[in-house]
Amino acid sequence: MSFITTDPFTTRPEIKGTFGVVATTHWIASSVGMGVLERGGNAIDAGVAANFTLQIVEPHLNGPGGDAPIMIHDAKSGAIKVICGQGIAPRGLTIAHCKSLGLDLVPGSGLLATCVPGTFDALMVALRDYGTVKLREVLEPAIFYARHGYPVVERITATIQTVAELFRKEWPTSAALYLPGGSPPAPGSVFRNEKLADTYERILREAESAGGDRVVQIERARLVWAEGFVAEAIDKFVRSQELMDSSGRRNKGVLAGDDMARWRAHEEAPAHYDYGRYRVLKPGGWCQGIATLQQLALLKGFDLDKMPVTGPDFVHTVVEAAKLAFADRDTFLGDPDFVDVPLDVLLSDAYNDARRKLITGEASHEQRPGRIEGRGKALETRASDAIRAAVGAFGTGEPTVGRLGEARGDTVHYDVIDRWGNMIAATPSGGWLQSSPIIPELGFCLGSRAQMFVLDAEHPAALGEGRRPRTTLSPTMALRDGDAYLAWGSPGGDQQDQWIPQMLLRHIHAGMNLQEAIDAPAFHTEHFPQSFWPRLARPGVVVVEGRMPKATVEELKRRGHKIEVGEDWSEGRLVAAAKDGALLKAAANPRGMQGYAVGR
């Protein structure tokens, strides 16, 4: 049997240039970012502008009320830093409060699942500390598209359609915006969110009233968001509403203006793992990205150079490593400000040498976390396709193009590199239109990231005041031979840190360029408990694209994997950018016909 496809694995050229490159999950945001570079801004300026634009043109995937881990390489210092835009649990959201409501999970939608919105302040910190332009230059493109409109992509229409009845019956403020004339906006039509344009214009006016200094304006904008009219409108809305969520009941939210006033985004050092010539960097133990690093630690013991990337040995080995890494994710990761996350052990050679022995020629069907004395706790596994069938009606989960092409929620991603060598990689998400009702005074809704907390005080990811939920949002950077080389990432919830290492492995071991590594047939496993309500697991299930060779699929089945074959182009929304000496490169995912890389 032949396990190698003759497919060229590519749909478009890898973008190359020396001035600057931008890759995002939507062509408009890529163009906006490039425009900022053309006007003299740096990569961070371009990334911040692209981020605000993505909130407008992909409202089903992210919004102002969500979260955004951001990674930045500063060319002047040579340092790579993480700006934590993951908001914390409100003071009133406790395990006791959830239990008093009869809940065993934080709901996946509605107001109760809301954390402090983190994206805006994280973008302001990035712009203040690493950018060069004023606030107006990064906000004006988003304001333009919110005020004058943007073309609706098919997935916006499809997403609104799944929650249309919920909007009509339970969330009237969302219906007022997203069901004009009683129906979702048609694909290709021009859609406007003028109230959100008003919100950003008011923030800009109040910021500029502080004077001409860019840092002073940014600091005033942060204050307006966290303690001014934005926080006041959020506080008023949450206090006055009792609305349906995924629990099937109407619950009040607990996020208050005081919660927003007490939180600010901050900078921290990334975690890393060395894989051959590459040092791969991720946010810390509050991010599932540690699972990418651990997969690399496990896979370092296999000769992947000899495994065709569409062959059964490669798919089987990578899937089995993912199962082990995600079992450890669910057992040990949490907010390191509150719990002892044993990254020193999880990323050590000794630990992974022992874990690697669990990978055999047969598919595993058990959850097999490691053991580290006095640390971690295994997560309960929930498995029920009947529960899964109810998810879409409440707009829960993180939309992803995986899982046989169905849309269950999602995220956006962007990477930018400028001619000076500055880099930014970010994965904004949450606050998508199906997460909670629109706040009419602001034109956006709040996120539902608190659903990732565990209602078990002994678990590292336990819900608690001031804690960050263990997020799926997972930007990535890599050094090559000590030089900043690659920035990349993908939307997709629990699949993010499966598609992210797959791309790197295809790039390193198969010699594929960035575009080829993105385009190649991909896969993911749903073996472990998902991060989103209702936290289901599907032991042994592996989803592959229809382009995967039939001989590979049959051999994987023979090894015990439960294979589900999706559409030909259904796995992942990766984008990437690289700096190879003076040459800048970029690539974007063709799946979904939205992502584009630009550069010159």
XYZ file of C-alpha atoms in Angstrom:
600
model
C 0.000 0.000 0.000
C 1.159 3.542 -0.728
C 0.811 6.083 2.053
C 2.174 9.079 0.138
C -0.192 11.342 -1.777
C 0.978 13.067 -4.956
C -0.891 16.239 -3.943
C 1.418 19.277 -4.100
C -0.035 20.331 -0.703
C -0.333 23.948 -1.712
C -3.035 26.329 -2.886
C -1.133 29.587 -3.206
C 2.424 30.904 -2.960
C 4.269 31.575 0.244
C 4.424 35.388 0.450
C 7.978 36.774 0.475
C 9.418 40.263 0.857
C 11.790 42.459 2.825
C 9.550 45.357 3.922
C 6.862 43.657 5.989
C 4.371 40.783 6.104
C 0.934 40.406 7.673
C -1.089 37.190 7.969
C -4.547 37.084 9.534
C -7.716 35.028 9.409
C -9.544 37.684 7.328
C -8.364 39.497 4.222
C -9.637 42.901 5.381
C -7.646 42.733 8.611
C -4.539 41.714 6.662
C -4.965 44.731 4.390
C -5.491 47.029 7.378
C -2.319 45.750 9.026
C -0.317 46.213 5.848
C -1.673 49.730 5.509
C -0.296 50.608 8.937
C 3.133 49.280 7.920
C 3.003 51.308 4.701
C 2.372 54.475 6.723
C 5.476 53.884 8.829
C 4.043 51.930 11.755
C 5.777 48.868 13.135
C 4.531 45.285 13.508
C 2.871 45.951 16.854
C 0.983 48.974 15.503
C -0.166 46.864 12.539
C -1.189 43.958 14.748
C -3.239 46.129 17.093
C -5.051 47.721 14.134
C -5.694 44.297 12.620
C -7.017 43.057 15.961
C -9.592 45.825 16.272
C -10.630 45.227 12.657
C -11.087 41.491 13.247
C -13.598 42.333 15.988
C -15.737 43.999 13.339
C -15.400 41.670 10.341
C -15.439 38.370 12.300
C -17.934 39.081 15.118
C -18.875 35.402 15.323
C -15.279 34.622 16.282
C -14.159 37.423 18.606
C -15.228 40.737 20.070
C -14.287 43.591 22.413
C -15.676 41.638 25.378
C -13.270 38.726 24.899
C -9.673 37.792 25.644
C -6.315 38.031 23.836
C -2.984 36.470 24.780
C -0.350 38.398 22.811
C 3.286 37.488 22.104
C 5.757 40.165 21.041
C 9.354 40.011 19.857
C 10.999 43.378 20.440
C 13.785 43.828 17.889
C 15.626 46.407 20.026
C 16.042 44.217 23.095
C 15.795 40.844 21.381
C 13.319 39.741 24.062
C 10.080 37.830 23.554
C 7.321 38.758 25.990
C 3.744 37.697 26.646
C 1.046 40.273 27.331
C -1.677 38.519 29.260
C -5.021 39.676 27.935
C -6.869 36.892 29.718
C -9.307 38.475 32.158
C -9.968 37.036 35.592
C -13.027 35.601 37.301
C -15.350 38.220 38.824
C -15.446 38.463 42.607
C -18.991 37.103 42.706
C -18.329 34.064 40.525
C -17.425 31.353 43.018
C -17.812 27.619 43.275
C -20.309 28.123 46.086
C -22.393 30.487 43.952
C -22.495 28.043 41.029
C -23.369 25.144 43.346
C -26.153 27.194 44.899
C -27.671 27.459 41.411
C -27.561 23.678 41.039
C -24.724 23.765 38.504
C -21.945 21.213 38.150
C -20.340 23.181 35.295
C -20.082 26.876 34.563
C -22.521 27.469 31.676
C -21.075 27.766 28.188
C -23.026 30.894 27.273
C -24.910 33.736 28.914
C -23.876 36.256 31.539
C -22.794 33.914 34.332
C -19.807 32.626 32.312
C -18.296 36.086 31.870
C -14.775 36.968 32.959
C -13.342 40.480 32.996
C -12.877 41.436 29.309
C -9.141 41.377 28.629
C -8.554 42.230 24.972
C -8.785 46.026 25.028
C -6.346 46.593 27.864
C -3.880 44.054 26.457
C -3.901 45.894 23.127
C -3.324 49.187 24.900
C -0.332 47.787 26.792
C 1.115 46.392 23.553
C 0.617 49.713 21.748
C 2.011 51.772 24.643
C 5.132 49.694 25.281
C 6.034 48.377 21.823
C 4.106 50.455 19.270
C 4.855 53.848 17.768
C 1.588 55.342 16.506
C -1.270 57.082 18.253
C -4.519 55.436 19.267
C -6.470 57.026 16.401
C -4.350 55.239 13.784
C -5.176 51.780 15.128
C -8.865 52.442 15.867
C -9.929 54.313 12.740
C -10.048 51.279 10.392
C -12.297 49.354 12.810
C -14.523 52.397 13.271
C -14.786 52.760 9.478
C -15.954 49.165 8.952
C -18.339 49.294 11.906
C -19.836 52.590 10.695
C -19.876 52.082 6.916
C -20.142 48.294 6.755
C -18.236 45.207 5.665
C -19.173 42.194 3.491
C -20.741 39.343 5.446
C -18.937 36.029 5.044
C -21.013 32.867 4.884
C -19.953 31.670 8.323
C -21.383 34.763 10.006
C -24.775 33.995 8.489
C -24.536 30.306 9.401
C -23.552 31.076 12.994
C -26.399 33.544 13.515
C -28.816 31.039 12.029
C -27.894 28.432 14.670
C -28.831 30.805 17.502
C -31.602 32.781 15.793
C -34.403 31.287 17.919
C -32.434 31.929 21.094
C -32.050 35.552 20.030
C -35.733 35.928 19.148
C -37.077 34.321 22.316
C -34.459 35.069 24.981
C -31.828 37.611 23.856
C -33.780 40.484 22.256
C -30.834 42.883 22.237
C -28.889 40.426 20.073
C -31.885 39.939 17.800
C -32.122 43.699 17.315
C -28.588 43.805 15.915
C -28.045 40.460 14.212
C -31.541 39.686 12.884
C -32.319 42.785 10.820
C -35.800 42.375 9.406
C -36.148 39.164 11.412
C -33.471 37.169 9.554
C -29.676 36.863 9.623
C -27.809 39.111 7.178
C -27.247 37.333 3.868
C -23.749 36.264 2.780
C -22.194 39.016 0.717
C -24.475 41.726 2.082
C -23.065 44.800 3.796
C -23.484 44.769 7.561
C -22.940 47.625 10.017
C -22.577 47.859 13.781
C -22.920 51.609 14.259
C -23.317 51.399 18.014
C -19.893 49.757 18.305
C -18.515 52.500 16.060
C -20.013 55.016 18.514
C -18.334 53.231 21.420
C -14.874 53.313 19.884
C -15.316 56.900 18.701
C -16.250 57.970 22.230
C -13.226 56.168 23.704
C -11.061 57.946 21.148
C -12.570 61.359 21.888
C -12.121 60.962 25.621
C -8.566 59.698 25.147
C -7.596 62.597 22.911
C -9.084 65.081 25.368
C -6.148 64.211 27.642
C -3.716 65.960 25.281
C -1.461 65.162 22.344
C 0.980 62.724 23.951
C 0.384 59.178 22.641
C 1.128 57.467 25.962
C -1.160 59.831 27.857
C -3.936 59.128 25.357
C -3.463 55.374 25.675
C -3.556 55.567 29.464
C -6.732 57.642 29.341
C -8.326 55.077 27.009
C -7.476 52.306 29.469
C -9.152 54.276 32.241
C -12.232 55.016 30.123
C -12.581 51.300 29.412
C -12.033 49.970 32.929
C -13.553 52.716 35.033
C -15.468 54.979 32.661
C -18.571 54.684 30.507
C -17.720 51.202 29.165
C -17.448 49.640 32.629
C -20.548 51.526 33.750
C -22.635 50.208 30.842
C -21.431 46.643 31.453
C -22.171 46.878 35.177
C -25.671 48.256 34.553
C -26.545 45.633 31.935
C -25.313 42.651 33.942
C -27.084 43.811 37.108
C -30.408 44.313 35.341
C -30.645 41.101 33.306
C -31.610 37.515 34.033
C -31.187 35.657 30.759
C -31.180 32.130 29.355
C -27.855 30.315 29.104
C -26.667 26.825 28.198
C -27.837 25.412 31.536
C -31.370 25.740 30.138
C -32.282 28.272 32.815
C -32.227 32.027 33.185
C -29.339 33.155 35.352
C -28.084 36.556 36.428
C -24.490 37.516 35.784
C -22.078 38.660 38.492
C -19.475 40.725 36.611
C -19.368 44.223 38.125
C -17.709 47.502 37.329
C -15.486 46.995 40.357
C -14.129 43.787 38.818
C -13.094 45.723 35.725
C -11.570 48.523 37.753
C -9.374 46.092 39.712
C -7.852 44.321 36.684
C -5.183 45.380 34.186
C -3.278 43.422 31.558
C 0.342 42.668 32.396
C 3.542 41.426 30.802
C 5.258 38.166 31.670
C 7.948 35.810 30.396
C 6.952 32.937 28.083
C 7.502 29.247 28.666
C 9.710 27.429 26.169
C 11.023 24.085 24.947
C 14.079 23.425 22.764
C 13.421 21.148 19.773
C 16.553 20.712 17.713
C 17.514 24.084 16.225
C 14.279 25.602 17.456
C 13.238 27.130 20.761
C 9.431 27.145 20.779
C 7.768 29.695 23.074
C 4.268 29.844 24.540
C 2.356 31.699 27.270
C 2.669 30.121 30.719
C 0.732 27.538 32.706
C -2.599 29.399 32.378
C -2.526 28.512 28.666
C -2.992 25.100 27.045
C -0.001 25.964 24.808
C 2.120 23.991 27.245
C 0.616 20.956 25.493
C 2.418 21.935 22.272
C 5.706 22.116 24.136
C 5.104 18.755 25.773
C 4.160 17.130 22.469
C 7.502 18.269 21.075
C 9.255 16.840 24.139
C 7.535 13.489 23.547
C 8.058 13.472 19.776
C 11.743 14.300 20.086
C 12.284 10.610 20.744
C 10.929 9.528 17.323
C 12.610 9.698 13.920
C 9.983 11.847 12.238
C 12.299 12.587 9.296
C 11.521 9.081 8.031
C 7.736 9.394 8.421
C 5.710 10.827 5.489
C 3.401 13.461 6.990
C 0.311 11.843 5.466
C 1.373 8.346 6.432
C -0.088 6.301 9.298
C 3.113 6.274 11.367
C 3.226 10.089 11.503
C -0.490 10.543 12.222
C -0.550 7.757 14.814
C 2.567 8.968 16.643
C 1.482 12.607 16.731
C -2.040 11.702 17.896
C -0.770 9.459 20.684
C 1.631 12.169 21.863
C -1.248 14.673 21.850
C -3.359 12.374 24.016
C -0.631 12.230 26.657
C 0.093 15.967 26.569
C -3.582 16.928 26.833
C -4.123 14.472 29.685
C -1.416 16.398 31.520
C -2.990 19.696 30.466
C -6.229 18.669 32.153
C -4.434 17.445 35.270
C -1.783 20.067 36.022
C -2.437 23.405 34.308
C -4.053 26.403 35.981
C -3.290 29.979 36.960
C 0.297 29.904 38.311
C -0.483 32.964 40.442
C -2.632 30.666 42.589
C -1.451 27.075 42.038
C 1.870 25.317 41.618
C 2.032 24.410 37.912
C 4.939 21.935 37.545
C 6.337 23.131 34.205
C 9.820 22.161 35.359
C 8.698 18.532 35.438
C 6.238 18.530 32.535
C 8.882 19.821 30.120
C 11.800 17.816 31.476
C 13.499 15.095 29.440
C 13.259 12.559 32.272
C 9.488 12.951 32.617
C 8.844 12.764 28.891
C 11.241 9.873 28.360
C 9.062 7.903 30.759
C 5.777 9.123 29.238
C 7.005 8.306 25.720
C 7.106 4.599 26.578
C 3.288 4.649 26.701
C 3.181 5.272 22.938
C 2.940 1.907 21.220
C 1.765 0.725 17.800
C -1.864 0.611 18.957
C -4.315 3.429 19.648
C -4.939 4.188 23.309
C -8.497 4.628 24.566
C -7.833 5.673 28.169
C -7.043 9.061 29.683
C -3.475 8.630 30.947
C -2.170 11.666 32.842
C 1.215 11.485 34.465
C 1.905 11.414 38.178
C 3.779 14.197 39.942
C 3.795 13.809 43.708
C 1.603 16.342 45.486
C 0.605 18.204 42.318
C -2.346 18.086 39.963
C -5.648 16.270 39.900
C -7.222 14.223 37.102
C -10.261 15.726 35.394
C -13.577 13.910 35.279
C -14.447 12.652 31.795
C -17.924 13.273 30.405
C -19.020 11.423 27.270
C -22.435 11.815 25.702
C -23.298 12.504 22.096
C -26.827 13.337 23.287
C -25.455 16.272 25.263
C -23.316 17.267 22.267
C -26.420 17.565 20.100
C -27.804 20.276 22.378
C -24.714 22.489 22.221
C -25.448 24.495 19.075
C -28.797 25.817 20.213
C -27.155 27.825 22.996
C -24.238 29.184 20.984
C -21.676 27.435 23.166
C -18.256 26.132 22.441
C -15.519 27.754 20.412
C -16.383 27.910 16.714
C -14.062 25.732 14.702
C -13.817 24.501 11.167
C -12.852 21.074 12.421
C -15.268 18.311 13.394
C -16.619 17.531 9.943
C -16.781 21.196 9.003
C -19.428 22.182 11.531
C -19.299 25.660 13.029
C -19.341 25.612 16.845
C -17.626 28.862 17.698
C -14.113 30.061 17.002
C -11.321 32.504 17.299
C -9.083 34.660 15.136
C -5.318 34.909 14.794
C -2.764 37.268 13.286
C 1.002 37.437 12.812
C 2.983 40.487 11.691
C 6.706 41.067 11.075
C 8.171 44.430 10.067
C 11.398 45.414 8.325
C 13.102 46.068 11.661
C 12.432 42.528 12.902
C 9.636 43.272 15.384
C 7.049 40.490 15.567
C 3.603 40.044 17.035
C 1.456 36.910 17.299
C -1.955 36.986 18.955
C -5.035 34.797 19.257
C -8.002 36.998 20.230
C -11.277 35.264 20.998
C -14.373 35.337 23.149
C -17.090 37.933 23.185
C -18.342 36.388 19.956
C -21.946 37.180 19.046
C -23.273 33.821 20.290
C -21.579 33.937 23.710
C -23.925 36.346 25.513
C -26.498 39.066 24.753
C -25.498 42.344 23.112
C -25.163 45.286 25.494
C -27.233 47.815 23.549
C -25.385 50.925 24.750
C -22.051 49.484 23.556
C -22.815 47.318 20.535
C -20.904 44.277 21.776
C -21.401 41.324 24.091
C -19.327 39.756 26.848
C -17.322 36.555 26.719
C -17.897 33.140 28.248
C -14.340 32.032 29.073
C -15.274 31.166 32.683
C -16.763 27.918 31.353
C -13.179 26.586 31.371
C -12.992 26.675 35.146
C -13.544 23.486 37.140
C -16.023 23.494 40.041
C -13.680 21.475 42.229
C -11.616 23.504 44.680
C -8.835 20.900 44.671
C -8.237 21.039 40.921
C -5.508 23.358 39.532
C -8.055 24.901 37.130
C -10.586 25.519 39.906
C -12.816 28.559 39.769
C -11.749 31.230 42.223
C -11.818 34.994 42.671
C -9.127 36.729 40.653
C -8.036 33.591 38.824
C -7.439 33.258 35.116
C -9.273 30.375 33.423
C -6.944 27.881 31.755
C -7.417 29.186 28.251
C -7.254 27.439 24.877
C -5.979 30.647 23.239
C -2.454 29.881 22.196
C -0.172 32.100 20.064
C 3.287 30.728 19.345
C 6.759 31.991 18.481
C 9.990 30.158 17.741
C 13.670 31.005 17.611
C 15.901 29.219 15.129
C 19.582 29.006 16.036
C 18.904 31.703 18.628
C 17.287 34.206 16.244
C 13.608 35.152 16.277
C 12.246 33.164 13.345
C 8.570 32.188 13.334
C 5.208 33.454 14.611
C 2.112 31.328 14.027
C -1.189 30.101 15.392
C -4.698 28.936 14.647
C -8.252 29.315 15.887
C -9.975 26.123 16.970
C -10.312 25.664 20.725
C -8.785 22.381 21.834
C -7.543 21.786 18.296
C -5.260 24.841 18.346
C -2.432 22.993 20.041
C -2.830 20.045 17.729
C -2.695 21.977 14.443
C 0.078 24.293 15.695
C 2.657 21.522 16.326
C 1.561 19.681 13.165
C 2.464 22.706 11.068
C 5.861 23.046 12.712
C 6.611 19.345 12.281
C 5.732 19.453 8.581
C 7.937 22.533 8.187
C 10.899 20.984 9.999
C 10.760 17.314 9.071
C 9.184 17.408 5.607
C 10.898 20.619 4.505
C 7.593 22.269 3.570
C 7.434 26.023 3.276
C 4.903 27.857 5.432
C 2.072 27.668 2.894
C 2.653 23.993 2.158
C 2.778 23.196 5.872
C -0.574 24.956 6.377
C -2.233 23.400 3.323
C -1.181 19.789 3.943
C -3.946 17.372 5.040
C -4.484 17.807 8.773
C -6.153 15.954 11.648
C -7.081 16.181 15.304
C -8.227 13.927 18.122
C -11.244 14.462 20.386
C -10.036 11.810 22.814
C -9.758 14.050 25.886
C -12.341 16.258 27.642
C -12.996 19.411 25.666
C -12.428 22.771 27.323
C -15.884 24.118 26.483
C -19.256 23.309 27.982
C -20.423 20.544 28.258
C -16.789 19.263 28.540
C -17.293 16.062 26.554
C -14.672 13.491 25.606
C -14.776 11.084 22.656
C -12.106 8.487 23.513
C -10.163 7.188 20.547
C -11.779 9.497 17.967
C -9.509 10.998 15.324
C -10.911 13.371 12.682
C -8.972 13.576 9.402
C -9.477 15.599 6.268
C -10.917 13.839 3.242
C -7.636 14.384 1.389
C -5.830 12.016 3.743
C -4.776 8.935 1.729
C -7.281 6.080 1.992
C -4.496 3.647 2.800
C -3.526 5.801 5.786
C -7.131 5.910 7.003
C -7.474 2.135 6.781
C -4.208 1.525 8.605
C -5.179 3.925 11.390
C -8.454 2.049 11.800
C -6.520 -1.225 11.971
C -4.442 0.238 14.806
C -7.624 0.939 16.784
C -8.324 4.598 16.048
C -11.965 5.612 15.610
C -11.605 7.530 12.363
C -14.050 10.168 11.160
C -13.330 11.539 7.701
C -14.270 15.173 7.204
C -14.436 17.413 4.170
C -11.307 17.768 2.061
C -10.520 21.228 3.512
C -11.934 21.230 7.042
C -9.060 21.156 9.565
C -7.591 24.320 11.008
C -7.255 28.036 10.242
C -3.503 28.411 10.614
C -1.622 31.575 9.669
C 2.112 32.176 9.991
C 4.944 34.627 9.393
C 8.708 34.075 9.470
C 11.957 36.063 9.334
C 14.705 34.196 7.489
C 17.624 36.612 7.582
C 16.580 39.662 5.559
C 13.761 37.713 3.910
C 10.267 37.927 5.413
C 7.705 35.197 4.688
C 4.022 34.682 5.403
C 1.194 32.261 4.678
C -2.470 31.855 5.522
C -5.053 29.114 5.576
C -7.258 28.668 2.485
C -9.924 26.744 4.414
C -13.080 28.809 4.776
C -11.839 31.228 2.083
C -11.102 34.082 4.515
C -7.481 34.044 5.639
C -4.862 35.910 3.648
C -1.204 36.788 3.903
C 0.105 39.996 2.373
C 3.524 41.541 2.188
C 6.209 43.056 0.047
